JSON list of C-alpha atoms in Angstrom, two decimals:
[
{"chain": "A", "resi": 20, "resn": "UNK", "atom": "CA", "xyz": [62.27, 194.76, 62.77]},
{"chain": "A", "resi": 21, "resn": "UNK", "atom": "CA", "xyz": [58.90, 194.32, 64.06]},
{"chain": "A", "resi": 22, "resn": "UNK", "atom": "CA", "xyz": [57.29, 196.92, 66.29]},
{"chain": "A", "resi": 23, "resn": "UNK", "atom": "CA", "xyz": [55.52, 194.58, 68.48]},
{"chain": "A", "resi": 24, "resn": "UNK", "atom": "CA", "xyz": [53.63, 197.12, 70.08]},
{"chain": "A", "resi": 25, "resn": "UNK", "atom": "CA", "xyz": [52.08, 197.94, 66.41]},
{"chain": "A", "resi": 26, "resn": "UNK", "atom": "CA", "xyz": [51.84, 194.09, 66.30]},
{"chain": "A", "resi": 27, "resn": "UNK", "atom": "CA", "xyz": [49.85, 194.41, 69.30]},
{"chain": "A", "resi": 28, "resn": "UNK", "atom": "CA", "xyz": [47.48, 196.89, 68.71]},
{"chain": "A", "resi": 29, "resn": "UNK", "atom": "CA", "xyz": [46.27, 195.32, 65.70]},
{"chain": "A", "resi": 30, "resn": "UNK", "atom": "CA", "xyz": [45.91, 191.90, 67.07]},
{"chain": "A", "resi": 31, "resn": "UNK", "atom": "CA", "xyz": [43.78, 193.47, 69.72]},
{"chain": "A", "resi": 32, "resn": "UNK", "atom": "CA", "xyz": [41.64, 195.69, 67.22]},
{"chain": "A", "resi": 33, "resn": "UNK", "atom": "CA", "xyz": [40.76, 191.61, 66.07]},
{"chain": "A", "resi": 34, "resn": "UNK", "atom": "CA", "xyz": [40.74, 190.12, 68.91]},
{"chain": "A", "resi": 35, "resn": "UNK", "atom": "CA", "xyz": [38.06, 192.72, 70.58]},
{"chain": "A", "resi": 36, "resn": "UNK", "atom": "CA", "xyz": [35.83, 192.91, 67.62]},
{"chain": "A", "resi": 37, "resn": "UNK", "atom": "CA", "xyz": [35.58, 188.95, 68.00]},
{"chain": "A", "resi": 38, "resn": "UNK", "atom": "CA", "xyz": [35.16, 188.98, 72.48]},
{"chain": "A", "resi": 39, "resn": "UNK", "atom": "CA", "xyz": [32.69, 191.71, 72.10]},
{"chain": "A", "resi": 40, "resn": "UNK", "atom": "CA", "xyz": [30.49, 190.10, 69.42]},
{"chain": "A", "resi": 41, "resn": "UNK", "atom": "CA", "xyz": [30.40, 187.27, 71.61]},
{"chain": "A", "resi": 42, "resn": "UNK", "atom": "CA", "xyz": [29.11, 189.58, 74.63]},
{"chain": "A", "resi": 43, "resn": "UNK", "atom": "CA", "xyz": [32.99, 189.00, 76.43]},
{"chain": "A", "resi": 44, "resn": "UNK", "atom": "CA", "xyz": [35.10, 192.32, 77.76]},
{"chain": "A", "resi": 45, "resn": "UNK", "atom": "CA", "xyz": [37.88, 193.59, 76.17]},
{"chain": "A", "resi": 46, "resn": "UNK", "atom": "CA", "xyz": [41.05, 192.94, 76.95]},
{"chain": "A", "resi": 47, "resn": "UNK", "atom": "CA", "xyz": [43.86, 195.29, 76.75]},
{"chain": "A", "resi": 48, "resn": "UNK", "atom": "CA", "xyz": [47.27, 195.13, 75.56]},
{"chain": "A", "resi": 49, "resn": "UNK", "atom": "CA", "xyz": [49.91, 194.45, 78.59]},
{"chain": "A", "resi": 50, "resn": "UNK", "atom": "CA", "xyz": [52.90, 195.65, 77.68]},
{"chain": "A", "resi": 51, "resn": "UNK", "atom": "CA", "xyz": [54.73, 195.06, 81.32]},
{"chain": "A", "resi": 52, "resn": "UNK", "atom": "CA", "xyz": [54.42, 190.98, 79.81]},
{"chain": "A", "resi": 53, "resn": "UNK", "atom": "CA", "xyz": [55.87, 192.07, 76.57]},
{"chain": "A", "resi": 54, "resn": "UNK", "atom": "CA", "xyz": [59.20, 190.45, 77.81]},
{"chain": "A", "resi": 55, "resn": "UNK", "atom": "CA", "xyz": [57.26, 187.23, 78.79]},
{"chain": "A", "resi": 56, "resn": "UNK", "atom": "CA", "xyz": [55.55, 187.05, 75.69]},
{"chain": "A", "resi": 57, "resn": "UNK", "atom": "CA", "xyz": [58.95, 187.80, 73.74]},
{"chain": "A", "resi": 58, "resn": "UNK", "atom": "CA", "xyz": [60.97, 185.02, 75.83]},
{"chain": "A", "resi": 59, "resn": "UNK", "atom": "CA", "xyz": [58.17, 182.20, 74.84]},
{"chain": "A", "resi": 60, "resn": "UNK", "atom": "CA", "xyz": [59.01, 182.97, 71.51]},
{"chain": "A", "resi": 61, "resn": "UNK", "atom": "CA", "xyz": [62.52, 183.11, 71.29]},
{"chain": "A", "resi": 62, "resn": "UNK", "atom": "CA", "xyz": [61.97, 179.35, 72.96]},
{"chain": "A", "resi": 63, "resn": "UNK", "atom": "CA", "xyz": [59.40, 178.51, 70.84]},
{"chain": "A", "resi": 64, "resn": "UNK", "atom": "CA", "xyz": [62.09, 179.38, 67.86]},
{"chain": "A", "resi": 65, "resn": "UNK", "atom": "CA", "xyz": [65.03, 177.29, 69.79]},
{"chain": "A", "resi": 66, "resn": "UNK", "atom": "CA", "xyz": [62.84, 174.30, 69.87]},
{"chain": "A", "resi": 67, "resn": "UNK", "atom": "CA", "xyz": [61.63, 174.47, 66.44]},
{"chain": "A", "resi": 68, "resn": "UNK", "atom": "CA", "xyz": [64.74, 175.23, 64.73]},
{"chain": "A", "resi": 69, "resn": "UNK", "atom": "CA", "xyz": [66.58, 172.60, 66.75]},
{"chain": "A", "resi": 70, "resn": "UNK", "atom": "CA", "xyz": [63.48, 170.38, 65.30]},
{"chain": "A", "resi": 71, "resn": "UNK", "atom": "CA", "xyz": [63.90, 171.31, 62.12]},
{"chain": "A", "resi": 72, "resn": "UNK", "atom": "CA", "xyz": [67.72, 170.46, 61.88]},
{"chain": "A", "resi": 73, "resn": "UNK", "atom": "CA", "xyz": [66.97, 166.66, 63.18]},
{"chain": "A", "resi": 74, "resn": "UNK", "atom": "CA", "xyz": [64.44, 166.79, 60.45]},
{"chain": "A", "resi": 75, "resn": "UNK", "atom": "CA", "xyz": [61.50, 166.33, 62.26]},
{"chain": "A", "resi": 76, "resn": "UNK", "atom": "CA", "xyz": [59.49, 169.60, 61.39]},
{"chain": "A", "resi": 77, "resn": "UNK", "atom": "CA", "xyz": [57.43, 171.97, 63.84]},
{"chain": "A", "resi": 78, "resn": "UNK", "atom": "CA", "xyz": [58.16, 171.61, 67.72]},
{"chain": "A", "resi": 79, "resn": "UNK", "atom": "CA", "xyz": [55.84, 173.71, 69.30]},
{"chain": "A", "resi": 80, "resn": "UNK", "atom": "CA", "xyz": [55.59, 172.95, 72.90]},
{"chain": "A", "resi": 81, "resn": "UNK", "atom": "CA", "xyz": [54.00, 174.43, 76.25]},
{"chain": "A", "resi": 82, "resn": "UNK", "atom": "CA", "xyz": [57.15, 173.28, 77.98]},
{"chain": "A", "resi": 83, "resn": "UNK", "atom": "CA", "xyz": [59.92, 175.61, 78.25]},
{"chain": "A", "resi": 84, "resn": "UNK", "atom": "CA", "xyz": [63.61, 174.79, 77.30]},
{"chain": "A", "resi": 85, "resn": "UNK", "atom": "CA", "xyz": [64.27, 174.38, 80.81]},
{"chain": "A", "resi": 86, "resn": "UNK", "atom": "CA", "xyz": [61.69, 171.86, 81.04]},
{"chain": "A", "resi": 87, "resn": "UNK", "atom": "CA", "xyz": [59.58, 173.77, 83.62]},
{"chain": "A", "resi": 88, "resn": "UNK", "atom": "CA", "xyz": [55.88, 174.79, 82.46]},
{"chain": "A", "resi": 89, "resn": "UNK", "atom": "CA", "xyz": [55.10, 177.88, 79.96]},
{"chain": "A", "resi": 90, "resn": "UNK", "atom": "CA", "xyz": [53.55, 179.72, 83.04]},
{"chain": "A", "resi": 91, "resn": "UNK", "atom": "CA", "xyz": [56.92, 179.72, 84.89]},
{"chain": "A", "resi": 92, "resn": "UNK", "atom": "CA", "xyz": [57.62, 182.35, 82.14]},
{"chain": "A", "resi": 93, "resn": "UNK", "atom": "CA", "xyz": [56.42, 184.79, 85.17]},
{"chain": "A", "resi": 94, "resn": "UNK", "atom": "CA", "xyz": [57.88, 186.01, 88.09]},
{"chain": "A", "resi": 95, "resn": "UNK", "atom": "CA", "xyz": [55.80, 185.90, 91.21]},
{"chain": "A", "resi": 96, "resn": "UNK", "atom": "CA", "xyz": [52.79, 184.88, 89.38]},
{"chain": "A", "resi": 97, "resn": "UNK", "atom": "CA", "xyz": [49.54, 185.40, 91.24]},
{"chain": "A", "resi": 98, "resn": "UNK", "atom": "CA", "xyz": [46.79, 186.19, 88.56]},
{"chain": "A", "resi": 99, "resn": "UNK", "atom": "CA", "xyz": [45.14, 183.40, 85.96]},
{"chain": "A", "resi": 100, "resn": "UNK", "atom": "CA", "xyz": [47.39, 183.32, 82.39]},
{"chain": "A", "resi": 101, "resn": "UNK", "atom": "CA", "xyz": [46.73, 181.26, 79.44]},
{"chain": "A", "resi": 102, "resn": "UNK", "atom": "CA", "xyz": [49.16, 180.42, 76.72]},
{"chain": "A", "resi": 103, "resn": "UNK", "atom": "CA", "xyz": [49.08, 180.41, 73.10]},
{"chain": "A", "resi": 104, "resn": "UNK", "atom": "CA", "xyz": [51.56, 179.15, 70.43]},
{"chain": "A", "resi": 105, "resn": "UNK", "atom": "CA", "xyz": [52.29, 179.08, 66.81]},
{"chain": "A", "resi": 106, "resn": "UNK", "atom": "CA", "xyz": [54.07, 178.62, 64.07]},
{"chain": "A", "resi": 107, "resn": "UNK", "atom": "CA", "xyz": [53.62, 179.36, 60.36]},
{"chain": "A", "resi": 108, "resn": "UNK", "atom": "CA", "xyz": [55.58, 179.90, 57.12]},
{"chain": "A", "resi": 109, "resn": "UNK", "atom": "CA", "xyz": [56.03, 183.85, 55.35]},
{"chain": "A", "resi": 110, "resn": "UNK", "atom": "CA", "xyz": [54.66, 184.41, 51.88]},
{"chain": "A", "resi": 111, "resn": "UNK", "atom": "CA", "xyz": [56.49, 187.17, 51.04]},
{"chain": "A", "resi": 112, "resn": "UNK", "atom": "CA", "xyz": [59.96, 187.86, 49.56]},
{"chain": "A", "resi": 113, "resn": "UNK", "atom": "CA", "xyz": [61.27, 190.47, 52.12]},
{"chain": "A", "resi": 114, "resn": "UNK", "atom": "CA", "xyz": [59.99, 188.76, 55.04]},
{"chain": "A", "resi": 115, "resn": "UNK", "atom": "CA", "xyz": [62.64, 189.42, 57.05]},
{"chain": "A", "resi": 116, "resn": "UNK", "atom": "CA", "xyz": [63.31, 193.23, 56.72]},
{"chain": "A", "resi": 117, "resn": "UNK", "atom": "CA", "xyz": [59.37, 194.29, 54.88]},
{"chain": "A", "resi": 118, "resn": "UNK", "atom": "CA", "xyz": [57.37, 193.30, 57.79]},
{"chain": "A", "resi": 119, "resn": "UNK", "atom": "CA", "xyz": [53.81, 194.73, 58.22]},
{"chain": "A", "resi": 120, "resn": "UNK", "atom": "CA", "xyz": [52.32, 194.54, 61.04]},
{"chain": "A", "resi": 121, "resn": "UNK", "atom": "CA", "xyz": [48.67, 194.28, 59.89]},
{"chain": "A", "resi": 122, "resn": "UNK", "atom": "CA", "xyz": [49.02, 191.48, 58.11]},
{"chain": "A", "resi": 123, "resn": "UNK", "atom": "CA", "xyz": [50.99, 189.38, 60.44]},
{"chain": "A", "resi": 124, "resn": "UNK", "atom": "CA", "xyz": [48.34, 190.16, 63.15]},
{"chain": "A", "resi": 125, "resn": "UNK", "atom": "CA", "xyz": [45.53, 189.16, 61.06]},
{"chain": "A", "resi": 126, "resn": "UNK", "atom": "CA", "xyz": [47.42, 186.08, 60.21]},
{"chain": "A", "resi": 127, "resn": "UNK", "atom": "CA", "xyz": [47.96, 184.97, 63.91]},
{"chain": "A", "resi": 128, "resn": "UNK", "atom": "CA", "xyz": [44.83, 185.95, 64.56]},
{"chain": "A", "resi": 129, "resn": "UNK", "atom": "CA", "xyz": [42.77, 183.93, 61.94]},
{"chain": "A", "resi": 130, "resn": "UNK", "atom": "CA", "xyz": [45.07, 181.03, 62.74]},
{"chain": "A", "resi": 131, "resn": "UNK", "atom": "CA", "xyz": [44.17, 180.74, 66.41]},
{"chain": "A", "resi": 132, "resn": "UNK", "atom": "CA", "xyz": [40.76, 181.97, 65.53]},
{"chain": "A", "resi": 133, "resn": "UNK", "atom": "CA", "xyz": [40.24, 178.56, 63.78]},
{"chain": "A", "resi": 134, "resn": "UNK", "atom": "CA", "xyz": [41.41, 176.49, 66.36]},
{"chain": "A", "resi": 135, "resn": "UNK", "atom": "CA", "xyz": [39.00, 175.48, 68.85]},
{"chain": "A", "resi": 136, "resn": "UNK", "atom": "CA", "xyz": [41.06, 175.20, 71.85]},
{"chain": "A", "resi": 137, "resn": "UNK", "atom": "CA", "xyz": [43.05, 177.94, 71.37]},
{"chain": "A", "resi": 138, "resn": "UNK", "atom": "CA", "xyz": [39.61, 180.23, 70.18]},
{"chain": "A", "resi": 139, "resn": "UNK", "atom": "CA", "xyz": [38.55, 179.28, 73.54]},
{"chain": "A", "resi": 140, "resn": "UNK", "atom": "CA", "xyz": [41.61, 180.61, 75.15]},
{"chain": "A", "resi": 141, "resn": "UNK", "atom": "CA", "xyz": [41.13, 183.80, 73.10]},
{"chain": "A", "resi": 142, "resn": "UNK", "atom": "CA", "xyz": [37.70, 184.21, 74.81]},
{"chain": "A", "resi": 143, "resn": "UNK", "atom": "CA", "xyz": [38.03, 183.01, 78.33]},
{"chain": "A", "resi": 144, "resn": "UNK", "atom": "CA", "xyz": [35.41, 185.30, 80.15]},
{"chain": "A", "resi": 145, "resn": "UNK", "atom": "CA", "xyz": [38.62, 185.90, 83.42]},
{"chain": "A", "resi": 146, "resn": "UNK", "atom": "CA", "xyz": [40.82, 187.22, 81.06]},
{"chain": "A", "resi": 147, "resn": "UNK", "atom": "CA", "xyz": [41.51, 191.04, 80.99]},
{"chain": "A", "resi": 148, "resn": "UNK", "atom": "CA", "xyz": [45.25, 191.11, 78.97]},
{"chain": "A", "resi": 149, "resn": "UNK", "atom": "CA", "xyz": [46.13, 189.87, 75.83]},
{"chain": "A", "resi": 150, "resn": "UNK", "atom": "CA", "xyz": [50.27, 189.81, 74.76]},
{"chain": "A", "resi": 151, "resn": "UNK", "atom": "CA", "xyz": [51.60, 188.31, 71.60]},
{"chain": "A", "resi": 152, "resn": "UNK", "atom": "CA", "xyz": [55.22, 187.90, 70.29]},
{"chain": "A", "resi": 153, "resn": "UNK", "atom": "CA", "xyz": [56.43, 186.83, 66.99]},
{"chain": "A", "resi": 154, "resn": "UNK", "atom": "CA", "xyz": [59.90, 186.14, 66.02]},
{"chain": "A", "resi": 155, "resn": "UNK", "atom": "CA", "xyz": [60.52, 185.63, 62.27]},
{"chain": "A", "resi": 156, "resn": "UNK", "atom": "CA", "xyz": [63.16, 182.40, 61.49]},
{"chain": "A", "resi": 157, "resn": "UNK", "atom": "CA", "xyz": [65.29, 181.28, 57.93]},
{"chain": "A", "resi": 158, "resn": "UNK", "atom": "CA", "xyz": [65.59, 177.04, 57.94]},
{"chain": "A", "resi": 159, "resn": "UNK", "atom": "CA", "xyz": [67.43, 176.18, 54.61]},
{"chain": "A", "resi": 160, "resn": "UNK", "atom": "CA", "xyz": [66.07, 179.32, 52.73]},
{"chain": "A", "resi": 161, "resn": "UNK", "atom": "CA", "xyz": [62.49, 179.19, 54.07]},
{"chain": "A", "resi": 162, "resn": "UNK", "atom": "CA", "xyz": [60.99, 182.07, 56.35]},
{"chain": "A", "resi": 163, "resn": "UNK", "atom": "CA", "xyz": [58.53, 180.80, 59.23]},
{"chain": "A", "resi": 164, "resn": "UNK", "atom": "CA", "xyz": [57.22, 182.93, 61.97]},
{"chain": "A", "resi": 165, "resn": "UNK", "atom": "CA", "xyz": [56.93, 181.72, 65.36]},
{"chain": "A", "resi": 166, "resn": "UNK", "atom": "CA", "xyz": [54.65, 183.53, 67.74]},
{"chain": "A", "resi": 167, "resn": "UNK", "atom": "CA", "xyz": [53.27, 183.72, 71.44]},
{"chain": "A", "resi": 168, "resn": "UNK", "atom": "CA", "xyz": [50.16, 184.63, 72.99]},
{"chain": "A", "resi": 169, "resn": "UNK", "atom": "CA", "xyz": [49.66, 185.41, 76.66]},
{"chain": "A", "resi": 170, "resn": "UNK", "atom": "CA", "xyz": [46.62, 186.35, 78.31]},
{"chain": "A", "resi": 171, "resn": "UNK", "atom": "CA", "xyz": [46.19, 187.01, 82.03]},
{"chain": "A", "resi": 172, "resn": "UNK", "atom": "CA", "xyz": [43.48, 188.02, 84.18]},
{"chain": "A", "resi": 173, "resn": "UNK", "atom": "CA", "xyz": [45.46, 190.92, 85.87]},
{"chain": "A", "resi": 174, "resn": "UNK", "atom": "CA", "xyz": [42.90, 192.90, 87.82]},
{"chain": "A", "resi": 175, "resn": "UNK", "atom": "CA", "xyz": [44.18, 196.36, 87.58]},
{"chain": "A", "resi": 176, "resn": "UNK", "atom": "CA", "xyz": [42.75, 196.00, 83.95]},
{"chain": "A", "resi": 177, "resn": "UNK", "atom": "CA", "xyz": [39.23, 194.12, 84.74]},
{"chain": "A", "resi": 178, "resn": "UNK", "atom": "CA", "xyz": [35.74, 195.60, 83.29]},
{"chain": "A", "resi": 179, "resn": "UNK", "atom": "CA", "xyz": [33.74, 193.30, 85.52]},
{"chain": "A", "resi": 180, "resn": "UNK", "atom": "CA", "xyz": [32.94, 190.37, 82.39]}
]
């Protein structure tokens, strides 16, 4: 299994070094939106392996199963959130029961890091809380990871940048 709060420290031990070289706050790890963060996930995975099966490869969407927007992931929402997704295949043999947690983080990390958009995202100046998810898939003997980030701009955790 993966300890996602492990998961989460480490991202955020990444994700800090980058905002604060860049003259941004930190953000901190929310673990009240772990659910959130775990739920996007678990529909990124439905959509993707449901895409996979019609043969027609990743699926990674902002929409929900439901059809209503990722944000909708949160109950009563009244703060600023952005959203993060991505998918990716495992290297490793054991990938489903040898997971470490530094390396999946740094792999997440680096892959959003090189995206513009979601980089961006990563470094929005409002946001004060950073989530991420991962759940870890088998399609016809392959392992892929799918994973979520969300950041919000929850007050109770603001340093004023």
């Amino acid at each position: 299994d993966i300890d996602m709060e492990l998961l989460n420290q480490e991202f955020l031990v990444l994700l800090n070094e980058l905002r604060v070289s860049a003259g941004r706050g930190v953000v901190y790890y929310a673990a009240e939106y772990q659910d959130e963060a775990d739920t996007r996930a678990l529909e990124e995975v439905e959509q993707t392996v449901a895409s996979f099966e019609a043969g027609n490869g990743w699926d990674i969407d902002h929409e929900r199963t439901d059809g209503s927007a990722w944000y909708e992931v949160f109950e009563n929402r009244d703060f600023g959130a952005g959203e993060n997704l991505l998918g990716n295949s495992i290297n490793y043999l054991d990938a489903l029961t040898d997971i470490d947690e530094k390396a999946l983080a740094y792999s997440m990390f680096k892959q959003w890091e090189s995206s513009t958009g979601h980089r961006d995202n990563m470094m929005g100046i409002g946001f004060t809380t950073n989530t991420i998810s991962v759940q870890l898939i088998n399609v016809d003997g392959y392992v892929y990871y799918v994973g979520s980030e969300l950041l919000t701009s929850n007050g109770a955790y603001s340093d004023g940048k």
